[in-house]
mmCIF file of C-alpha atoms and ligand atoms in Angstrom:
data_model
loop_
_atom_site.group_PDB
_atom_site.id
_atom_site.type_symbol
_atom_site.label_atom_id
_atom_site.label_comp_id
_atom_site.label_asym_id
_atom_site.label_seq_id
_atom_site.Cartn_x
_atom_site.Cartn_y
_atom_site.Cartn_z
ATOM 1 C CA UNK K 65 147.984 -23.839 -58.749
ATOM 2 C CA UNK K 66 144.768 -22.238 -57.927
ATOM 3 C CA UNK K 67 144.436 -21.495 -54.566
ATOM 4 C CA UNK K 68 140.921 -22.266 -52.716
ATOM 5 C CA UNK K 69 140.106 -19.054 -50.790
ATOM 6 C CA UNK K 70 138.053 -19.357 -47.258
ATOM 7 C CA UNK K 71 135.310 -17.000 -47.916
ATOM 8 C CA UNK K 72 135.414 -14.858 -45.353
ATOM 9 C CA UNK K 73 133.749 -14.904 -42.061
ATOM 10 C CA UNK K 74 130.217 -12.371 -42.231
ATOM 11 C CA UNK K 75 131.736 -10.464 -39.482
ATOM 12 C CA UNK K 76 134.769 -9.745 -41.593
ATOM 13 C CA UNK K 77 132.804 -8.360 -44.758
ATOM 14 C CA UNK K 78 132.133 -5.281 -45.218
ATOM 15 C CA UNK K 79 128.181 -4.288 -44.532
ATOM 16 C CA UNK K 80 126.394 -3.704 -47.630
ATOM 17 C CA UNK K 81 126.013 -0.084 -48.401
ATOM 18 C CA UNK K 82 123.469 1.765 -48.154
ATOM 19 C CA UNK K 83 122.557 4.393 -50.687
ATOM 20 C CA UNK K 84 120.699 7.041 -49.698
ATOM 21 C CA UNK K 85 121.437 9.061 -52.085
ATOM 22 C CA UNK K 86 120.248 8.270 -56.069
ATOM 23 C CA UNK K 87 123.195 7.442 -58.407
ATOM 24 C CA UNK K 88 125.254 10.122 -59.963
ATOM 25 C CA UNK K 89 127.418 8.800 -63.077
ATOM 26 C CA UNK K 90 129.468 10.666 -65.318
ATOM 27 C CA UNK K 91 126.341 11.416 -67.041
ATOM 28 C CA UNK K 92 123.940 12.204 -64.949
ATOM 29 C CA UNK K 93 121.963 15.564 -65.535
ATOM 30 C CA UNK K 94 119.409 15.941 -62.247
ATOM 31 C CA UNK K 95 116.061 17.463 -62.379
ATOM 32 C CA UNK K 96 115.689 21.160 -62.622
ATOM 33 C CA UNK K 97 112.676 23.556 -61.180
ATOM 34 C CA UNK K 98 112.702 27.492 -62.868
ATOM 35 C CA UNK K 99 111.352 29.585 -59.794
ATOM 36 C CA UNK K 100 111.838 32.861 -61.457
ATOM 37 C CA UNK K 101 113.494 34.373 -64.712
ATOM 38 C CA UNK K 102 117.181 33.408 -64.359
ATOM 39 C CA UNK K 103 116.532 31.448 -61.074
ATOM 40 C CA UNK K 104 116.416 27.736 -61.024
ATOM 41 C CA UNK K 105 116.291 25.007 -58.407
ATOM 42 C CA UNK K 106 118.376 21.991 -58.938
ATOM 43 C CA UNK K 107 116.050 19.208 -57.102
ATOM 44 C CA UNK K 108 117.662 17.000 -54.834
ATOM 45 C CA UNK K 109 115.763 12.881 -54.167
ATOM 46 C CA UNK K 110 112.338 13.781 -52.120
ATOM 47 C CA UNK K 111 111.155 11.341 -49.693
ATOM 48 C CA UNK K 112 114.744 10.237 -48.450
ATOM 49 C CA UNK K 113 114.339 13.362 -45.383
ATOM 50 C CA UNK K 114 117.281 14.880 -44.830
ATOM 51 C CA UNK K 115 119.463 11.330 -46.042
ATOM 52 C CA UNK K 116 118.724 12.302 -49.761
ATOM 53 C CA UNK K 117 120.381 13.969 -51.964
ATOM 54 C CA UNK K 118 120.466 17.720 -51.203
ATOM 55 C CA UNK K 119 118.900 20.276 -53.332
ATOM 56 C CA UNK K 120 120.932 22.952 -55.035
ATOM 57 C CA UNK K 121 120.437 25.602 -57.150
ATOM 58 C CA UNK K 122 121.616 28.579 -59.608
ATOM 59 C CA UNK K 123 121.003 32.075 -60.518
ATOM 60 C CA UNK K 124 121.993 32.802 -64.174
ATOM 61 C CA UNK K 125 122.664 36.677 -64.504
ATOM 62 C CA UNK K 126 123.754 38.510 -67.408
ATOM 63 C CA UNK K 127 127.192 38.330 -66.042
ATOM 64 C CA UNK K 128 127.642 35.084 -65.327
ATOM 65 C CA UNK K 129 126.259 31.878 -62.699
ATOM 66 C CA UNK K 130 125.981 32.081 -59.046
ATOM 67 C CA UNK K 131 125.627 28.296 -57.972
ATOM 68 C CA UNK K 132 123.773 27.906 -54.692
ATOM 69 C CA UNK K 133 124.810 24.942 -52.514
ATOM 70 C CA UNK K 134 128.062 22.652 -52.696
ATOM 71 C CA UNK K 135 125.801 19.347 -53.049
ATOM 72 C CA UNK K 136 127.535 15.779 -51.447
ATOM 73 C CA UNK K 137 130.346 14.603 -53.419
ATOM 74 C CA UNK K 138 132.845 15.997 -56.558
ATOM 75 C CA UNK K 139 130.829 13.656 -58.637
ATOM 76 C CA UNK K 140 127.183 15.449 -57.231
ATOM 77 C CA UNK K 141 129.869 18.731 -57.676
ATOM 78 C CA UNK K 142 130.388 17.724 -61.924
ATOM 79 C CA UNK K 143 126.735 16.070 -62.056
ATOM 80 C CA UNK K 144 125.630 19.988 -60.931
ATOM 81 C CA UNK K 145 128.045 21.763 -63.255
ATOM 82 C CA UNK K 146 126.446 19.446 -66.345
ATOM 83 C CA UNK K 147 123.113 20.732 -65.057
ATOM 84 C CA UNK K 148 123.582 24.297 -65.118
ATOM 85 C CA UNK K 149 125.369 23.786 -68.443
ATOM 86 C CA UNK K 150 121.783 22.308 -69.789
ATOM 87 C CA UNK K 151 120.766 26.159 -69.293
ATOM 88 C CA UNK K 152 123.480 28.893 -69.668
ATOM 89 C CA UNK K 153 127.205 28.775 -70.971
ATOM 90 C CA UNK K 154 127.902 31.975 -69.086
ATOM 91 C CA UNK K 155 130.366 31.814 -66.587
ATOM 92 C CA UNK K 156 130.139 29.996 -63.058
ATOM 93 C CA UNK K 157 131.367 33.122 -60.798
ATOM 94 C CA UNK K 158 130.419 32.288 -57.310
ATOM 95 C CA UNK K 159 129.312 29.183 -55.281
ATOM 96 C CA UNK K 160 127.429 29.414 -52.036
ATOM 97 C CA UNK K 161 127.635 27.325 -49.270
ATOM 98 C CA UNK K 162 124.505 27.284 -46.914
ATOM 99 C CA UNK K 163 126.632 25.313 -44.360
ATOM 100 C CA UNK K 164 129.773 23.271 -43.833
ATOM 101 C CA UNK K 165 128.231 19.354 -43.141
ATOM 102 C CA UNK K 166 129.863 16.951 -46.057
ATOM 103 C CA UNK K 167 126.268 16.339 -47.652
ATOM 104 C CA UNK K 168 126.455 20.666 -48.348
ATOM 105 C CA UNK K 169 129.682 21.090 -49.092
ATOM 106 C CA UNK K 170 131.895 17.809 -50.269
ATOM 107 C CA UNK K 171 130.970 18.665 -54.066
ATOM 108 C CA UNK K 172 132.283 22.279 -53.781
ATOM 109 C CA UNK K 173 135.833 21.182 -55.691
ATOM 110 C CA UNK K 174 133.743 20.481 -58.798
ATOM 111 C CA UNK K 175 132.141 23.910 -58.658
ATOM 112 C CA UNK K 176 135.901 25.833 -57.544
ATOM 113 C CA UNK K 177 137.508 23.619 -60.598
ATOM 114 C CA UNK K 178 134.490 25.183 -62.949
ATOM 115 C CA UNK K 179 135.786 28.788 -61.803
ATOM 116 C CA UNK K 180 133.431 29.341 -58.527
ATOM 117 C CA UNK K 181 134.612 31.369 -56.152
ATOM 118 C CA UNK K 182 133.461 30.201 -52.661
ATOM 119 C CA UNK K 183 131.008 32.355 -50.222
ATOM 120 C CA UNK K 184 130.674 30.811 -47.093
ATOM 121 C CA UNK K 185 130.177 31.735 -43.423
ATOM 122 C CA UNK K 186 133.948 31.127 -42.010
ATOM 123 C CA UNK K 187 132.864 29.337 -38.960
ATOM 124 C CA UNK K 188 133.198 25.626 -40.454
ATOM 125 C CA UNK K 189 132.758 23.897 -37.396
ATOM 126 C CA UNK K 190 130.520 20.788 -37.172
ATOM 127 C CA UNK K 191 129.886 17.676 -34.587
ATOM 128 C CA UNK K 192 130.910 15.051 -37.981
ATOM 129 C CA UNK K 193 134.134 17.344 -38.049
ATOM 130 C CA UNK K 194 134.807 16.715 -34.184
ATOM 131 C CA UNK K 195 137.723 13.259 -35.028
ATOM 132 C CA UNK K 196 139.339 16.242 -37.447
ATOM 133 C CA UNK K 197 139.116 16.759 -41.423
ATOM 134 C CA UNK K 198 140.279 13.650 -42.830
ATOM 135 C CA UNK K 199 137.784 11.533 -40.345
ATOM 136 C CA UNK K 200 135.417 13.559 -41.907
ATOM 137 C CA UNK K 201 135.769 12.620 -45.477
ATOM 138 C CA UNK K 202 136.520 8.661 -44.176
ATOM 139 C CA UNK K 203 133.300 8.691 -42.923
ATOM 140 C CA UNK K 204 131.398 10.061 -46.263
ATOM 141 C CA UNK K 205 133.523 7.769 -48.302
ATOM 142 C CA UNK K 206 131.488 5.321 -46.364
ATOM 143 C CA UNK K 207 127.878 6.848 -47.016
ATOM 144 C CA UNK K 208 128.280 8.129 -50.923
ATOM 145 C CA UNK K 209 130.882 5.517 -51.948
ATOM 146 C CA UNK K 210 135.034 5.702 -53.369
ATOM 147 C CA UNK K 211 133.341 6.270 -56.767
ATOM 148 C CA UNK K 212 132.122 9.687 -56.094
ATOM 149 C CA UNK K 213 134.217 11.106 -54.046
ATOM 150 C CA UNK K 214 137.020 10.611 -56.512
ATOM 151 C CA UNK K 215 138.813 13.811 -56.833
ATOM 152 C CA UNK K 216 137.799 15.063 -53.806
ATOM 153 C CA UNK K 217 139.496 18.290 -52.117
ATOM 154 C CA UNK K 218 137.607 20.198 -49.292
ATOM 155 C CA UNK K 219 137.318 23.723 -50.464
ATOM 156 C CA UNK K 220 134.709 25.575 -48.470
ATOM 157 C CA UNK K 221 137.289 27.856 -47.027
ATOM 158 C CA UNK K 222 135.962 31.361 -48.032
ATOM 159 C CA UNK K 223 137.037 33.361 -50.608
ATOM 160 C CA UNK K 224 134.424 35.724 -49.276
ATOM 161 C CA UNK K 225 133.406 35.239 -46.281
ATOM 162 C CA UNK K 226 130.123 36.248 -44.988
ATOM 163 C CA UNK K 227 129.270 36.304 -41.216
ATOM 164 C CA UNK K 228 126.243 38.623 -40.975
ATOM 165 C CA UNK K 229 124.286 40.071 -44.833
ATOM 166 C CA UNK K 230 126.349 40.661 -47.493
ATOM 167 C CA UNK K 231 124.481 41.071 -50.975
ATOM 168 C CA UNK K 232 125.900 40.424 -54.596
ATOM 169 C CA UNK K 233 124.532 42.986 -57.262
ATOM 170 C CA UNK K 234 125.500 41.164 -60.478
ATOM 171 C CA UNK K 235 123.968 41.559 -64.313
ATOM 172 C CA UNK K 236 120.793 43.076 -62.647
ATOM 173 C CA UNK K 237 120.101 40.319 -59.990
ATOM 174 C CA UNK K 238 120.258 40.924 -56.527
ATOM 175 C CA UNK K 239 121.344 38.239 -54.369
ATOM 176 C CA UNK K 240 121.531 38.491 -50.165
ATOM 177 C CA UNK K 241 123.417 36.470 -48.111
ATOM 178 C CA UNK K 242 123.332 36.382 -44.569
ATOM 179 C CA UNK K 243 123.692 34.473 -41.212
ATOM 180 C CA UNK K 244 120.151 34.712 -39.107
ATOM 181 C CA UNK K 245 121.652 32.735 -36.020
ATOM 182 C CA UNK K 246 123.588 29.556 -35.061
ATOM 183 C CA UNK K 247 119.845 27.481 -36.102
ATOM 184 C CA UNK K 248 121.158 24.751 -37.431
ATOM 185 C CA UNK K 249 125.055 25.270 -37.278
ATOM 186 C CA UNK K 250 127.583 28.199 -36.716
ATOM 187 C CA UNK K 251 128.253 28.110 -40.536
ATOM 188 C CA UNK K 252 124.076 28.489 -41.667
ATOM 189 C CA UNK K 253 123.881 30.806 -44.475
ATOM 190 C CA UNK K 254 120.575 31.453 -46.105
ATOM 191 C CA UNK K 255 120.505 33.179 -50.066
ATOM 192 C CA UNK K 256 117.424 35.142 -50.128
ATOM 193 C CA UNK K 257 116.741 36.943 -53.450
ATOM 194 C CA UNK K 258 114.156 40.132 -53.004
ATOM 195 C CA UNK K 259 113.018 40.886 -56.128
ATOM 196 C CA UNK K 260 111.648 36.809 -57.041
ATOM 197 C CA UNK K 261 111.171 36.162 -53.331
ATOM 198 C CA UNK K 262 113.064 33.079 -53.443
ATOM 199 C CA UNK K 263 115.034 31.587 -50.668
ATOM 200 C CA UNK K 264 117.414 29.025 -50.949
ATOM 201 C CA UNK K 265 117.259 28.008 -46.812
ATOM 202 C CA UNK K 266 119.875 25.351 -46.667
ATOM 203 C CA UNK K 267 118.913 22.569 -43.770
ATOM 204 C CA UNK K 268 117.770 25.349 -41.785
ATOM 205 C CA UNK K 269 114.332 23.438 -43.179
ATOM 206 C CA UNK K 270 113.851 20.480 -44.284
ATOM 207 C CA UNK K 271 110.492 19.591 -46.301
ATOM 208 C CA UNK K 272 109.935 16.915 -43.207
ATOM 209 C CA UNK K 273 109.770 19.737 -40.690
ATOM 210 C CA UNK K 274 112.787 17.971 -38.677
ATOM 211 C CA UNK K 275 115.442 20.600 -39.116
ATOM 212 C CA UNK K 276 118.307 18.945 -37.195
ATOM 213 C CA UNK K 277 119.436 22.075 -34.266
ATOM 214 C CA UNK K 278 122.722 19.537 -32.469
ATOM 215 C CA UNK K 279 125.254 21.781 -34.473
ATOM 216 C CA UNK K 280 122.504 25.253 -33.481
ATOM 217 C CA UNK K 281 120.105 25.524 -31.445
ATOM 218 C CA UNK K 282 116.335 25.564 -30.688
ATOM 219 C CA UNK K 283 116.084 29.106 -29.682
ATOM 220 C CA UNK K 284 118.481 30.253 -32.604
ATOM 221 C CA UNK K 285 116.455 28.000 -34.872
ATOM 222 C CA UNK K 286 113.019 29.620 -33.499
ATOM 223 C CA UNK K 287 114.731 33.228 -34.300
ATOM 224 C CA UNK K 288 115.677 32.225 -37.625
ATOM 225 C CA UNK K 289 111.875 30.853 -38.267
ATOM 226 C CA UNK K 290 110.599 34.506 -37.606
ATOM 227 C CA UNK K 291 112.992 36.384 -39.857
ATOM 228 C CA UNK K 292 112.142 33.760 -42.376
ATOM 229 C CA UNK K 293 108.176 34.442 -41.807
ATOM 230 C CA UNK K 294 109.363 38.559 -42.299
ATOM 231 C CA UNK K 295 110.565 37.779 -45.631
ATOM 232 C CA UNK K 296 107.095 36.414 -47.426
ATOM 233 C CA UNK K 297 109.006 34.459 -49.482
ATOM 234 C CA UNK K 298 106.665 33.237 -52.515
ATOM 235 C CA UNK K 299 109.111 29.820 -52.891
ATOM 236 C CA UNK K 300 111.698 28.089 -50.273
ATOM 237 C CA UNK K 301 113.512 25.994 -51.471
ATOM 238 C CA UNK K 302 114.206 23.482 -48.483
ATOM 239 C CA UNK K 303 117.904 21.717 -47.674
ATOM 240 C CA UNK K 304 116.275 18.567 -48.552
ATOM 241 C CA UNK K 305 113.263 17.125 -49.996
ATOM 242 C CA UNK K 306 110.076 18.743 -52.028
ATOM 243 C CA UNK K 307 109.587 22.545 -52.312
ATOM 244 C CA UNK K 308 106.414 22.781 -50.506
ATOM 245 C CA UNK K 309 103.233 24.301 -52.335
ATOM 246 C CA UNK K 310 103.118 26.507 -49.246
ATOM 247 C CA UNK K 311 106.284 27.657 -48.219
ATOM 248 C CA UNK K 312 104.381 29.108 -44.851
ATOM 249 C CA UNK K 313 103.164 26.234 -43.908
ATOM 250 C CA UNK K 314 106.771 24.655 -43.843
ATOM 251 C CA UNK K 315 107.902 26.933 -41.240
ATOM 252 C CA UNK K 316 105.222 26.879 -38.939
ATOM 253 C CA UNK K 317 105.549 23.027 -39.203
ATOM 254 C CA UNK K 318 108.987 23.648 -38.185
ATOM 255 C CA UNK K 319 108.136 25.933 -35.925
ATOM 256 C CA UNK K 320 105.304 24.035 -33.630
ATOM 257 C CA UNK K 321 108.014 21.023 -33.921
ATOM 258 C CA UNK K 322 110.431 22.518 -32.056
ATOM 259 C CA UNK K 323 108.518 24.628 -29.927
ATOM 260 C CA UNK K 324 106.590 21.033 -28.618
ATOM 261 C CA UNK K 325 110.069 19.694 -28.593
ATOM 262 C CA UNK K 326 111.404 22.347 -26.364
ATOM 263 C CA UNK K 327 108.341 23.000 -24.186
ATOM 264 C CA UNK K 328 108.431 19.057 -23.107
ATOM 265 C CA UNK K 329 111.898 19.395 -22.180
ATOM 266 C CA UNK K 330 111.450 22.699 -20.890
ATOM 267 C CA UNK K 331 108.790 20.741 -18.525
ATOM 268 C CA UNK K 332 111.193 17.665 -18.051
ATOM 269 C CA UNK K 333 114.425 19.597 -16.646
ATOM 270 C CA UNK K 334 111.709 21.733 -14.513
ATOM 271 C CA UNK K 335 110.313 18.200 -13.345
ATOM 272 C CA UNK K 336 113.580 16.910 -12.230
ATOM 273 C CA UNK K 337 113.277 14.604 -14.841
ATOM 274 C CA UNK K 338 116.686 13.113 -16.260
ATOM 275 C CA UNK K 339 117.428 13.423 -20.103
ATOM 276 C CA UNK K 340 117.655 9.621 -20.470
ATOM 277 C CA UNK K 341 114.026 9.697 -18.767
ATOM 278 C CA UNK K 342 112.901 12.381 -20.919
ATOM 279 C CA UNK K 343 113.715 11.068 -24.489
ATOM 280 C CA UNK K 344 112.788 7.667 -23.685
ATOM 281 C CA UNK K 345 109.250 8.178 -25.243
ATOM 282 C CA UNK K 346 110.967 8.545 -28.529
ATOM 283 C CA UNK K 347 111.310 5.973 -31.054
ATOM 284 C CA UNK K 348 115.369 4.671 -31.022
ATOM 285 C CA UNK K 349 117.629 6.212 -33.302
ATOM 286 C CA UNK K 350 118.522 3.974 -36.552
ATOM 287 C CA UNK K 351 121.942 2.429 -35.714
ATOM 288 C CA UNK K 352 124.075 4.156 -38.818
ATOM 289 C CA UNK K 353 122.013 6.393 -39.837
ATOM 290 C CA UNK K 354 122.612 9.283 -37.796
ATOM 291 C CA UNK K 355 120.207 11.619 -39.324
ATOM 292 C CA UNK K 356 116.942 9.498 -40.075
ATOM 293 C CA UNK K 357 114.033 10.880 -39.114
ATOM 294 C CA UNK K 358 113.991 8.633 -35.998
ATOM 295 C CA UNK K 359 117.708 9.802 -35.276
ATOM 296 C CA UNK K 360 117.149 13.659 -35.462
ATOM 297 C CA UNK K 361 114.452 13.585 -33.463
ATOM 298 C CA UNK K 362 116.472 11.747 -30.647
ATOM 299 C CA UNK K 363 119.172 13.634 -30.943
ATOM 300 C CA UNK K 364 117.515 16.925 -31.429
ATOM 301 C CA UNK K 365 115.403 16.211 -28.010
ATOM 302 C CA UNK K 366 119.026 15.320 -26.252
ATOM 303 C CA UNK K 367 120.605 18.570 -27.951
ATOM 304 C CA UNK K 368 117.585 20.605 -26.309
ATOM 305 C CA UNK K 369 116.999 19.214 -22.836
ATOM 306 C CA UNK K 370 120.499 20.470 -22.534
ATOM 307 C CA UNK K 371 119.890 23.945 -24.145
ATOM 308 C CA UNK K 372 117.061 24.450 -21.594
ATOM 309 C CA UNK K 373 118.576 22.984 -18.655
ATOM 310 C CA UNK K 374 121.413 26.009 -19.228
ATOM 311 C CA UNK K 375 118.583 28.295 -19.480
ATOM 312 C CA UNK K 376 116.745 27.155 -16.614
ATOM 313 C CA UNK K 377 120.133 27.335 -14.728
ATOM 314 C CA UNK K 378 120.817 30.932 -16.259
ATOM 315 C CA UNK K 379 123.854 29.980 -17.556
ATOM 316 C CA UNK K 380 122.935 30.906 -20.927
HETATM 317 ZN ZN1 LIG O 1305 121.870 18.308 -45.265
#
């Protein structure tokens, strides 16, 4: 007897989707940038701000593959490990992690089952961790889809952890590590290498100039902008989006952001002005979309009227 099914109710369906990131299949290979002999940028979707895919990257020494960046799901994780495999078979020794957010670190298993061992900053804690570990990957099931998180296992506990400058000397590359400040989170770790002048800075920038400070801060962040300016790196590679033409002008884009940002709260919490009063100027966040460019903004400018207010009130 076949049954007549009510269709369901549009409240009761699930909302479409969205995608922000491009598909990854099972044979996906993504785009790669060389930056230097050995040194290659694995280019995440531009235009998508910090929703896209993320960009990676990989250092192929004569001893084997450091892989920069855990990328946003197992399948991103396998999609990555095809990529680098386009370029060396040497083996895949050590994986990165610039930071512990899903869209940086949810592809890491991939990497670990390839034979990475993990370098990360052992501080994993993050506002999308706050409901606990397994909200964490319920919620990114809902942004990147079932399909490609299949297989997924967190593994961005360290197997050498770095909290301050650590540097790899391997088949005649050198490779630093380090932690500038809590910029962008507790976990940041930037991969700086001083012979190419290449950095690899994680979402610590962001090719929109938007760098997202509610896991760091805006003074940490402003630190982090000068130690980047000491370097004179000749290529930064950003945590999303294009690899500027002029990687200078990317963090002093950053830089007058946030120093507008905090100077008008700065002004506001001096004012007596409340927080609600002083973001109300800004456009409204995108409902599920928590880091738009709309959202970050919002919640960057709450995240720093609060920073200053504890420095107005010395309590930092
Ligand atoms: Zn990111």
């Amino acid at each position: 007897m076949a049954l007549a099914l009510p269709s369901p109710a549009p409240a009761q369906q699930a909302p479409a989707r969205r995608s922000p990131f491009s598909p990854t299949t099972d044979q996906t290979i993504y785009p790669l940038e060389k930056l230097a002999a050995g040194v290659y940028a694995v280019l995440g979707d531009t235009g998508r701000g910090a929703e896209g895919r993320p960009n990676a990257g990989f250092i192929d020494t004569e001893e084997g593959v450091v892989v920069v960046g855990g990328v946003a799901s197992p399948a991103q994780g396998r999609a990555l490990v095809r990529t680098i495999r386009t370029v060396t078979r040497r083996p895949i020794l050590w994986l990165v992690l610039y930071a512990h957010h899903p869209d940086m670190q949810f592809g890491a298993i991939a990497l670990r089952d390839a034979g990475a061992k993990v370098i990360a900053h052992p501080d994993r804690q993050v506002l999308a961790a706050d409901a606990g570990p397994d909200a964490m990957v319920a919620d990114w099931d809902r942004v990147v889809g079932l399909q490609e998180m299949l297989g997924f296992q967190y593994a961005d506990t360290p197997d050498r952890p770095v909290t301050g400058c650590d540097t790899l000397r391997l088949g005649g590359k050198a490779i630093v590590i380090f932690h500038p400040a809590d910029a962008h989170s507790a976990g940041d770790l930037l991969i700086w290498l001083p012979v190419e002048r290449v950095l690899f800075a994680g979402d610590v920038l962001l090719s929109d100039g938007v760098t997202m400070v509610v896991d760091g801060s805006s003074a940490a962040l402003l630190r982090t902008l000068d130690a980047i300016d000491s370097l004179d790196a000749r290529v930064i590679v950003p945590g999303h989006g294009a690899i500027p033409a002029d990687p200078t002008s990317l963090v002093a884009r950053t830089r007058s952001y946030m120093s507008d940002l905090r100077s008008a709260m700065l002004a506001a919490v001096k004012g007596g002005t409340s927080m609600q009063h002083a973001i109300a100027s800004l456009p409204p966040p995108d409902p599920d979309r928590p880091v738009s460019l709309a959202s970050r903004k919002r919640r960057n400018a709450a995240r720093v009227y609060l920073e200053v207010e504890k420095e107005v009130m010395g309590l930092d």
